[in-house]
Short mmCIF file of C-alpha atoms in Angstrom, two decimals:
data_model
loop_
_atom_site.label_atom_id
_atom_site.label_comp_id
_atom_site.label_asym_id
_atom_site.label_seq_id
_atom_site.Cartn_x
_atom_site.Cartn_y
_atom_site.Cartn_z
CA UNK A 240 12.00 25.78 -7.23
CA UNK A 241 10.97 26.28 -3.64
CA UNK A 242 9.32 23.40 -1.95
CA UNK A 243 5.67 23.73 -0.92
CA UNK A 244 5.35 23.45 2.87
CA UNK A 245 3.75 20.02 2.61
CA UNK A 246 6.52 18.66 0.42
CA UNK A 247 9.41 19.81 2.41
CA UNK A 248 11.61 16.94 3.84
CA UNK A 249 11.38 16.02 7.52
CA UNK A 250 14.88 14.70 7.58
CA UNK A 251 18.08 15.77 5.79
CA UNK A 252 20.81 13.22 5.54
CA UNK A 253 24.42 14.24 6.09
CA UNK A 254 27.58 12.47 5.00
CA UNK A 255 30.69 13.36 6.95
CA UNK A 256 34.14 12.66 5.34
CA UNK A 257 36.82 12.73 7.89
CA UNK A 258 37.04 12.10 11.61
CA UNK A 259 39.91 14.13 12.86
CA UNK A 260 39.74 16.79 15.59
CA UNK A 261 37.30 18.91 13.59
CA UNK A 262 35.31 16.08 12.13
CA UNK A 263 34.86 14.40 15.44
CA UNK A 264 33.52 17.58 16.93
CA UNK A 265 31.08 18.11 14.07
CA UNK A 266 29.86 14.51 14.60
CA UNK A 267 29.40 15.10 18.26
CA UNK A 268 27.20 18.13 17.78
CA UNK A 269 25.08 16.51 15.10
CA UNK A 270 24.54 13.46 17.28
CA UNK A 271 23.95 15.29 20.58
CA UNK A 272 21.89 18.34 19.35
CA UNK A 273 19.69 17.18 16.45
CA UNK A 274 16.44 18.62 17.90
CA UNK A 275 18.07 22.08 18.47
CA UNK A 276 19.60 22.07 14.92
CA UNK A 277 16.22 20.99 13.51
CA UNK A 278 14.57 24.16 14.80
CA UNK A 279 17.14 26.22 12.84
CA UNK A 280 17.10 24.12 9.74
CA UNK A 281 13.44 23.30 9.38
CA UNK A 282 14.13 19.57 9.21
CA UNK A 283 15.88 16.97 11.39
CA UNK A 284 19.55 16.51 10.51
CA UNK A 285 20.67 12.87 10.41
CA UNK A 286 24.29 11.92 10.28
CA UNK A 287 24.12 8.79 8.14
CA UNK A 288 27.82 7.95 8.13
CA UNK A 289 31.42 8.93 8.62
CA UNK A 290 33.97 8.01 5.94
CA UNK A 291 37.41 7.20 7.39
CA UNK A 292 40.55 5.45 6.01
CA UNK A 293 40.47 2.77 8.78
CA UNK A 294 37.39 1.97 10.75
CA UNK A 295 39.40 0.04 13.43
CA UNK A 296 41.85 2.88 14.12
CA UNK A 297 42.14 4.23 17.67
CA UNK A 298 40.64 7.66 18.03
CA UNK A 299 40.82 10.25 20.74
CA UNK A 300 37.09 10.78 20.45
CA UNK A 301 34.67 7.81 20.65
CA UNK A 302 32.39 7.63 17.62
CA UNK A 303 29.59 5.18 16.99
CA UNK A 304 31.16 2.23 15.21
CA UNK A 305 28.15 1.61 13.04
CA UNK A 306 28.56 5.05 11.48
CA UNK A 307 32.16 4.46 10.32
CA UNK A 308 32.79 3.36 6.76
CA UNK A 309 35.58 3.29 4.25
CA UNK A 310 33.11 3.61 1.33
CA UNK A 311 32.93 7.33 0.90
CA UNK A 312 31.38 7.21 -2.55
CA UNK A 313 28.28 5.23 -1.46
CA UNK A 314 27.94 7.50 1.53
CA UNK A 315 27.95 10.62 -0.70
CA UNK A 316 25.35 9.07 -3.04
CA UNK A 317 23.01 8.36 -0.09
CA UNK A 318 23.23 11.90 1.47
CA UNK A 319 21.48 15.15 0.93
CA UNK A 320 24.59 17.16 1.92
CA UNK A 321 28.31 16.41 2.35
CA UNK A 322 30.82 17.71 4.86
CA UNK A 323 34.43 17.17 3.67
CA UNK A 324 37.07 17.47 6.35
CA UNK A 325 39.77 15.11 5.10
CA UNK A 326 42.21 17.65 3.66
CA UNK A 327 44.62 17.37 0.76
CA UNK A 328 43.84 17.45 -2.96
CA UNK A 329 42.89 13.86 -3.77
CA UNK A 330 40.64 12.02 -3.14
CA UNK A 331 38.88 15.15 -1.67
CA UNK A 332 38.55 16.89 -5.05
CA UNK A 333 36.98 13.88 -6.75
CA UNK A 334 34.60 13.28 -3.85
CA UNK A 335 33.50 16.96 -3.64
CA UNK A 336 32.92 16.93 -7.39
CA UNK A 337 30.81 13.77 -7.08
CA UNK A 338 28.55 15.44 -4.67
CA UNK A 339 28.36 18.76 -6.44
CA UNK A 340 27.65 17.18 -9.81
CA UNK A 341 24.72 15.36 -8.15
CA UNK A 342 23.34 18.69 -6.87
CA UNK A 343 24.33 18.14 -3.26
CA UNK A 344 25.69 21.10 -1.25
CA UNK A 345 29.21 20.62 0.19
CA UNK A 346 30.81 22.10 3.24
CA UNK A 347 34.58 22.01 3.32
CA UNK A 348 37.46 23.33 5.36
CA UNK A 349 40.00 22.27 2.79
CA UNK A 350 41.99 25.43 2.04
CA UNK A 351 44.75 23.65 0.12
CA UNK A 352 42.12 22.24 -2.32
CA UNK A 353 40.13 25.46 -2.61
CA UNK A 354 43.37 27.43 -3.28
CA UNK A 355 44.15 25.13 -6.16
CA UNK A 356 40.85 24.08 -7.65
CA UNK A 357 38.26 26.61 -6.26
CA UNK A 358 37.11 27.80 -9.70
CA UNK A 359 36.55 24.23 -10.88
CA UNK A 360 34.47 23.34 -7.78
CA UNK A 361 32.47 26.57 -7.83
CA UNK A 362 31.65 26.01 -11.49
CA UNK A 363 30.44 22.51 -10.76
CA UNK A 364 28.25 23.78 -7.97
CA UNK A 365 26.83 26.57 -10.15
CA UNK A 366 26.11 24.10 -13.04
CA UNK A 367 24.01 21.86 -10.77
CA UNK A 368 22.39 24.72 -8.79
CA UNK A 369 23.92 23.86 -5.40
CA UNK A 370 26.46 25.44 -3.13
CA UNK A 371 30.07 25.06 -1.97
CA UNK A 372 30.59 26.51 1.51
CA UNK A 373 33.95 26.97 3.22
CA UNK A 374 33.93 29.36 6.18
CA UNK A 375 36.20 27.05 8.01
CA UNK A 376 38.88 27.19 5.40
CA UNK A 377 39.92 30.76 6.32
CA UNK A 378 40.68 31.86 9.90
CA UNK A 379 38.94 29.04 11.79
CA UNK A 380 35.96 30.20 13.78
CA UNK A 381 36.18 33.78 12.60
CA UNK A 382 33.21 34.65 10.37
CA UNK A 383 35.05 36.32 7.43
CA UNK A 384 34.02 34.38 4.28
CA UNK A 385 30.31 35.16 4.49
CA UNK A 386 30.70 38.86 5.49
CA UNK A 387 33.04 39.41 2.45
CA UNK A 388 30.82 37.32 0.21
CA UNK A 389 27.50 38.79 1.22
CA UNK A 390 27.61 41.60 3.72
CA UNK A 391 30.27 43.63 1.85
CA UNK A 392 29.18 42.67 -1.65
CA UNK A 393 27.72 46.17 -2.26
CA UNK A 394 30.90 47.93 -1.03
CA UNK A 395 34.27 48.40 -2.85
CA UNK A 396 36.95 46.61 -0.87
CA UNK A 397 40.37 48.16 -1.22
CA UNK A 398 42.48 45.87 0.89
CA UNK A 399 42.21 42.76 3.09
CA UNK A 400 45.19 42.09 5.49
CA UNK A 401 45.45 39.92 8.47
CA UNK A 402 47.06 37.40 10.67
CA UNK A 403 45.89 34.21 9.10
CA UNK A 404 48.02 31.53 10.72
CA UNK A 405 47.97 30.91 14.44
CA UNK A 406 51.30 28.98 14.55
CA UNK A 407 53.36 31.79 13.17
CA UNK A 408 51.60 34.31 15.31
CA UNK A 409 52.30 32.28 18.43
CA UNK A 410 56.05 32.04 17.47
CA UNK A 411 56.42 35.74 16.69
CA UNK A 412 54.48 36.66 19.82
CA UNK A 413 56.82 34.54 21.96
CA UNK A 414 59.78 36.17 20.39
CA UNK A 415 58.33 39.60 21.08
CA UNK A 416 57.06 39.10 24.62
CA UNK A 417 59.83 36.72 25.98
CA UNK A 418 62.90 37.46 23.89
CA UNK A 419 62.98 33.84 22.70
CA UNK A 420 64.83 32.83 19.60
CA UNK A 421 62.89 31.51 16.56
CA UNK A 422 64.05 27.94 17.23
CA UNK A 423 63.04 28.04 20.95
CA UNK A 424 59.66 29.61 20.15
CA UNK A 425 59.01 27.03 17.49
CA UNK A 426 59.94 24.19 19.88
CA UNK A 427 57.52 25.57 22.42
CA UNK A 428 54.79 25.88 19.85
CA UNK A 429 55.29 22.21 18.96
CA UNK A 430 55.20 21.19 22.63
CA UNK A 431 51.88 22.94 23.08
CA UNK A 432 50.37 21.56 19.94
CA UNK A 433 50.27 24.91 18.06
CA UNK A 434 52.82 23.61 15.48
CA UNK A 435 53.03 20.26 13.69
CA UNK A 436 56.13 18.04 13.83
CA UNK A 437 56.84 19.31 10.33
CA UNK A 438 55.95 22.99 10.53
CA UNK A 439 56.87 23.84 7.01
CA UNK A 440 53.43 24.82 5.75
CA UNK A 441 53.06 27.23 8.58
CA UNK A 442 56.43 28.90 8.99
CA UNK A 443 57.13 29.15 5.27
CA UNK A 444 53.77 30.94 4.80
CA UNK A 445 52.10 28.41 2.60
CA UNK A 446 49.03 27.91 4.90
CA UNK A 447 48.43 31.69 5.01
CA UNK A 448 48.98 31.95 1.26
CA UNK A 449 46.15 29.51 0.51
CA UNK A 450 43.86 31.59 2.70
CA UNK A 451 44.89 34.79 0.99
CA UNK A 452 44.16 33.26 -2.42
CA UNK A 453 40.67 32.26 -1.29
CA UNK A 454 39.83 35.53 0.53
CA UNK A 455 41.36 37.73 -2.19
CA UNK A 456 39.17 36.06 -4.75
CA UNK A 457 36.05 36.74 -2.81
CA UNK A 458 37.07 40.33 -1.94
CA UNK A 459 37.82 41.21 -5.50
CA UNK A 460 35.35 39.06 -7.33
CA UNK A 461 37.99 37.19 -9.33
CA UNK A 462 39.66 33.76 -9.41
CA UNK A 463 43.08 33.25 -7.83
CA UNK A 464 45.17 30.31 -6.83
CA UNK A 465 47.99 29.87 -4.37
CA UNK A 466 50.49 30.25 -7.28
CA UNK A 467 49.33 33.94 -7.57
CA UNK A 468 50.51 34.66 -3.97
CA UNK A 469 53.96 36.06 -3.31
CA UNK A 470 55.11 34.23 -0.27
CA UNK A 471 57.84 34.65 2.38
CA UNK A 472 57.87 32.84 5.70
CA UNK A 473 59.34 33.71 9.08
CA UNK A 474 62.32 31.38 9.33
CA UNK A 475 64.68 34.23 8.68
CA UNK A 476 63.31 36.45 11.46
CA UNK A 477 65.78 36.73 14.34
CA UNK A 478 65.55 37.89 17.94
CA UNK A 479 67.68 40.92 16.87
CA UNK A 480 65.01 41.83 14.24
CA UNK A 481 62.20 41.55 16.86
CA UNK A 482 64.10 43.68 19.34
CA UNK A 483 64.97 46.30 16.68
CA UNK A 484 61.30 46.50 15.80
CA UNK A 485 60.32 46.85 19.43
CA UNK A 486 62.71 49.67 20.04
CA UNK A 487 61.26 51.54 17.07
CA UNK A 488 57.67 51.06 18.32
CA UNK A 489 56.79 48.15 16.00
CA UNK A 490 55.95 44.46 16.24
CA UNK A 491 56.60 41.85 13.58
CA UNK A 492 53.57 39.82 12.34
CA UNK A 493 53.27 37.44 9.30
CA UNK A 494 50.59 39.28 7.32
CA UNK A 495 48.52 37.94 4.47
CA UNK A 496 47.44 40.79 2.21
CA UNK A 497 45.21 41.09 -0.85
CA UNK A 498 45.04 44.60 -2.14
CA UNK A 499 43.92 46.54 -5.21
CA UNK A 500 46.81 48.13 -7.12
CA UNK A 501 46.83 50.06 -10.41
CA UNK A 502 47.49 46.91 -12.51
CA UNK A 503 45.17 44.50 -10.68
CA UNK A 504 45.25 42.80 -7.32
CA UNK A 505 48.42 41.92 -5.40
CA UNK A 506 48.35 38.93 -3.12
CA UNK A 507 51.23 38.41 -0.71
CA UNK A 508 52.27 36.81 2.63
CA UNK A 509 55.20 38.54 4.18
CA UNK A 510 56.74 39.25 7.63
CA UNK A 511 55.76 42.85 8.31
CA UNK A 512 56.53 45.47 10.96
CA UNK A 513 53.37 47.12 12.13
CA UNK A 514 52.97 49.94 14.70
CA UNK A 515 52.06 48.80 18.19
CA UNK A 516 49.10 51.11 17.95
CA UNK A 517 47.64 49.17 15.03
CA UNK A 518 44.68 46.84 16.02
CA UNK A 519 46.55 43.78 14.55
CA UNK A 520 49.48 44.39 16.91
CA UNK A 521 47.38 43.33 19.87
CA UNK A 522 46.62 39.90 18.46
CA UNK A 523 48.49 37.50 20.59
CA UNK A 524 49.19 33.77 20.91
CA UNK A 525 47.46 31.48 18.41
CA UNK A 526 44.68 33.94 17.53
CA UNK A 527 43.89 35.21 14.05
CA UNK A 528 42.48 38.57 12.88
CA UNK A 529 41.48 39.87 9.52
CA UNK A 530 41.35 43.62 8.79
CA UNK A 531 39.16 44.85 5.91
CA UNK A 532 39.42 48.32 4.42
CA UNK A 533 36.49 49.37 2.13
CA UNK A 534 35.12 52.59 0.72
CA UNK A 535 31.84 52.59 2.58
CA UNK A 536 32.43 50.44 5.66
CA UNK A 537 35.87 52.02 6.01
CA UNK A 538 37.75 49.71 8.52
CA UNK A 539 36.50 46.48 9.99
CA UNK A 540 38.39 43.84 12.05
CA UNK A 541 37.38 40.23 12.59
CA UNK A 542 39.15 38.47 15.45
CA UNK A 543 39.05 35.12 17.07
CA UNK A 544 40.65 31.62 17.39
CA UNK A 545 42.05 30.56 14.11
CA UNK A 546 42.23 26.85 14.69
CA UNK A 547 41.18 23.98 17.05
CA UNK A 548 38.47 21.32 16.85
CA UNK A 549 35.72 23.29 18.57
CA UNK A 550 36.19 26.68 16.93
CA UNK A 551 36.60 25.30 13.43
CA UNK A 552 33.67 22.89 13.90
CA UNK A 553 31.59 26.04 14.80
CA UNK A 554 32.36 27.44 11.30
CA UNK A 555 31.58 24.13 9.63
CA UNK A 556 28.27 23.83 11.39
CA UNK A 557 27.31 27.42 10.51
CA UNK A 558 27.88 26.59 6.87
CA UNK A 559 26.02 23.28 7.22
CA UNK A 560 22.94 24.87 8.74
CA UNK A 561 22.84 27.49 5.99
CA UNK A 562 23.19 24.85 3.22
CA UNK A 563 20.50 22.58 4.73
CA UNK A 564 18.07 25.49 5.02
CA UNK A 565 18.36 25.74 1.22
CA UNK A 566 17.90 22.00 0.81
CA UNK A 567 14.68 22.17 2.93
CA UNK A 568 13.34 25.27 1.09
CA UNK A 569 14.38 23.92 -2.31
CA UNK A 570 15.97 27.22 -3.32
CA UNK A 571 18.93 27.56 -5.61
CA UNK A 572 22.52 27.94 -4.40
CA UNK A 573 24.22 31.29 -4.29
CA UNK A 574 27.82 31.31 -5.27
CA UNK A 575 30.48 34.08 -5.27
CA UNK A 576 30.39 36.86 -7.92
CA UNK A 577 33.58 36.51 -9.96
CA UNK A 578 32.86 38.66 -12.94
CA UNK A 579 35.49 41.37 -12.22
CA UNK A 580 38.41 39.33 -13.65
CA UNK A 581 41.05 41.48 -12.00
CA UNK A 582 44.53 40.01 -12.69
CA UNK A 583 46.88 38.94 -9.99
CA UNK A 584 49.97 41.11 -10.18
CA UNK A 585 53.50 40.91 -8.85
CA UNK A 586 54.87 43.00 -6.02
CA UNK A 587 56.70 45.55 -8.18
CA UNK A 588 53.85 48.16 -8.12
CA UNK A 589 52.95 47.72 -4.48
CA UNK A 590 53.45 50.84 -2.39
CA UNK A 591 55.30 49.82 0.72
CA UNK A 592 58.07 50.67 3.16
CA UNK A 593 61.23 48.80 4.13
CA UNK A 594 63.20 48.47 7.39
CA UNK A 595 66.84 47.52 7.00
CA UNK A 596 69.99 47.36 9.14
CA UNK A 597 73.52 48.25 7.87
CA UNK A 598 76.83 47.35 9.47
CA UNK A 599 79.28 50.04 8.46
CA UNK A 600 82.64 51.48 9.62
CA UNK A 601 82.23 54.23 12.23
CA UNK A 602 83.81 57.03 10.14
CA UNK A 603 82.94 60.28 8.40
CA UNK A 604 81.17 60.04 5.10
CA UNK A 605 79.31 56.79 5.57
CA UNK A 606 75.90 58.33 6.14
CA UNK A 607 76.41 60.67 3.18
CA UNK A 608 77.21 57.72 0.90
CA UNK A 609 74.15 55.77 2.04
CA UNK A 610 71.86 58.81 1.76
CA UNK A 611 73.20 59.45 -1.69
CA UNK A 612 72.05 56.09 -2.91
CA UNK A 613 68.60 56.62 -1.58
CA UNK A 614 68.40 60.04 -3.27
CA UNK A 615 69.72 58.58 -6.56
CA UNK A 616 66.86 56.06 -6.61
CA UNK A 617 64.13 58.46 -5.53
CA UNK A 618 63.49 56.80 -2.21
CA UNK A 619 63.28 58.84 0.92
CA UNK A 620 64.22 57.90 4.49
CA UNK A 621 61.60 58.17 7.21
CA UNK A 622 63.82 57.45 10.18
CA UNK A 623 67.44 56.64 10.73
CA UNK A 624 69.23 55.54 13.89
CA UNK A 625 72.87 54.85 14.44
CA UNK A 626 74.34 52.80 17.25
CA UNK A 627 78.03 52.20 18.00
CA UNK A 628 79.17 48.55 17.76
CA UNK A 629 82.19 47.19 19.53
CA UNK A 630 83.96 43.82 19.15
CA UNK A 631 81.69 42.54 16.42
CA UNK A 632 82.96 39.05 15.34
CA UNK A 633 82.21 39.96 11.71
CA UNK A 634 84.93 42.68 11.75
CA UNK A 635 87.11 42.09 14.78
CA UNK A 636 89.15 45.09 15.98
CA UNK A 637 87.21 47.70 13.99
CA UNK A 638 85.03 50.47 15.30
CA UNK A 639 81.65 49.88 13.62
CA UNK A 640 78.25 51.53 13.43
CA UNK A 641 74.91 49.82 13.01
CA UNK A 642 72.51 51.99 11.08
CA UNK A 643 68.78 51.18 11.15
CA UNK A 644 66.73 52.81 8.37
CA UNK A 645 62.99 52.89 7.77
CA UNK A 646 61.98 54.21 4.34
CA UNK A 647 58.98 56.20 3.28
CA UNK A 648 56.43 54.36 1.07
CA UNK A 649 57.56 53.75 -2.42
CA UNK A 650 57.16 51.27 -5.23
CA UNK A 651 58.45 47.87 -4.17
CA UNK A 652 60.59 47.69 -7.33
CA UNK A 653 62.30 50.95 -6.49
CA UNK A 654 62.96 49.92 -2.97
CA UNK A 655 64.45 46.59 -4.03
CA UNK A 656 66.79 48.41 -6.49
CA UNK A 657 67.78 50.84 -3.74
CA UNK A 658 68.56 48.06 -1.26
CA UNK A 659 70.75 46.26 -3.80
CA UNK A 660 72.62 49.44 -4.54
CA UNK A 661 73.20 50.12 -0.83
CA UNK A 662 74.32 46.52 -0.42
CA UNK A 663 77.00 47.12 -3.03
CA UNK A 664 78.61 50.06 -1.29
CA UNK A 665 82.17 49.54 -0.10
CA UNK A 666 81.21 51.13 3.25
CA UNK A 667 78.39 48.67 3.88
CA UNK A 668 79.85 45.46 5.36
CA UNK A 669 76.57 43.79 5.95
CA UNK A 670 72.84 44.44 5.28
CA UNK A 671 70.32 42.49 7.37
CA UNK A 672 66.89 42.80 8.99
CA UNK A 673 65.19 43.62 5.65
CA UNK A 674 61.47 43.57 6.57
CA UNK A 675 58.45 45.35 5.13
CA UNK A 676 56.78 48.02 7.21
CA UNK A 677 52.97 48.60 7.40
CA UNK A 678 52.67 52.21 8.52
CA UNK A 679 51.29 55.55 7.39
CA UNK A 680 54.02 58.02 6.43
#
């Protein structure tokens, strides 16, 4: 029920779990701008405590010592709303459920948890009439969760694709703009703080895959987990691949994609060549962008910083203000609509294009043999370029040709079979640079 004006609370109490870069920035704003936030919320927000692992640990941001505690459970019990910014699966899952089961709204940026247990957490929120909010879990400061959840809820989304990881975008952008190798670009990303000491989650695509699972579920009104996402990272991308893409008018990006196909919804994270004229091609450095294609709205792009304490805290605080408005008004929570139940499918039925590079002997009949395999499998070639190769260490002393092929769109399964058949030809010494292409035929 909605509170009568004279029964609305004057103060709303907030528990903050986590004091890293994002948590510290959220705490700073709550402590420095309570009156300004109160005018938006309708009650004064009070940060009653910050749960941390070690209250005596050195921190880059100074926080009031009296607010620090290791007793997260008591803090949750005393709060009206909870902000969870600790990351990981446990104890974050247990703590969020504690708050939701008590009817307290939760704001989280925990993409790993949401991509594993989002359905369970949402069901707990719905059962107690509260909300689970997580704008910060996908693309940092970019407002994408709420537009998909609310603004586009009356439209039919066909596809969501985007650059959802700033680390990999920085690496690929450096390779494209400076000619750097993957290893050199990664080292520079680590030096600048774009990449962690262990960059596996980023460069193998797992971080982006979690975001695709979350965003795909919202876009297609169904539940998905990270296990539903086909994932390939960027470790195998070479400077030669990047240069070949450039010479053909493309740039390589790690794209997260959720799209409607005949058998359900395909979710994938793959290195992809996109035309330099595409809006996503102009996304540089550590920035993110999400491109939405829908029946009514047609094409929309959301762009901005995908990480960082300040930008991510902005998304957290937006969710928090929205959640606290409902606390003050006493209204029920509004969760995602997930009644469509569209199944997650594999990549076999996805319509896509491939780019590949063949090393062959420079002799008559090679192109005819390759073209014959494509024709046999019902896959047509969009472009083909041949360059002479001399003194290649793979076949010393031979006159060689490098053949770069971009296919027309076809079923992924048909393309894979075609590539394997081409690889088996006697006149194909090596097949490399196999990358998906995002382009209109």
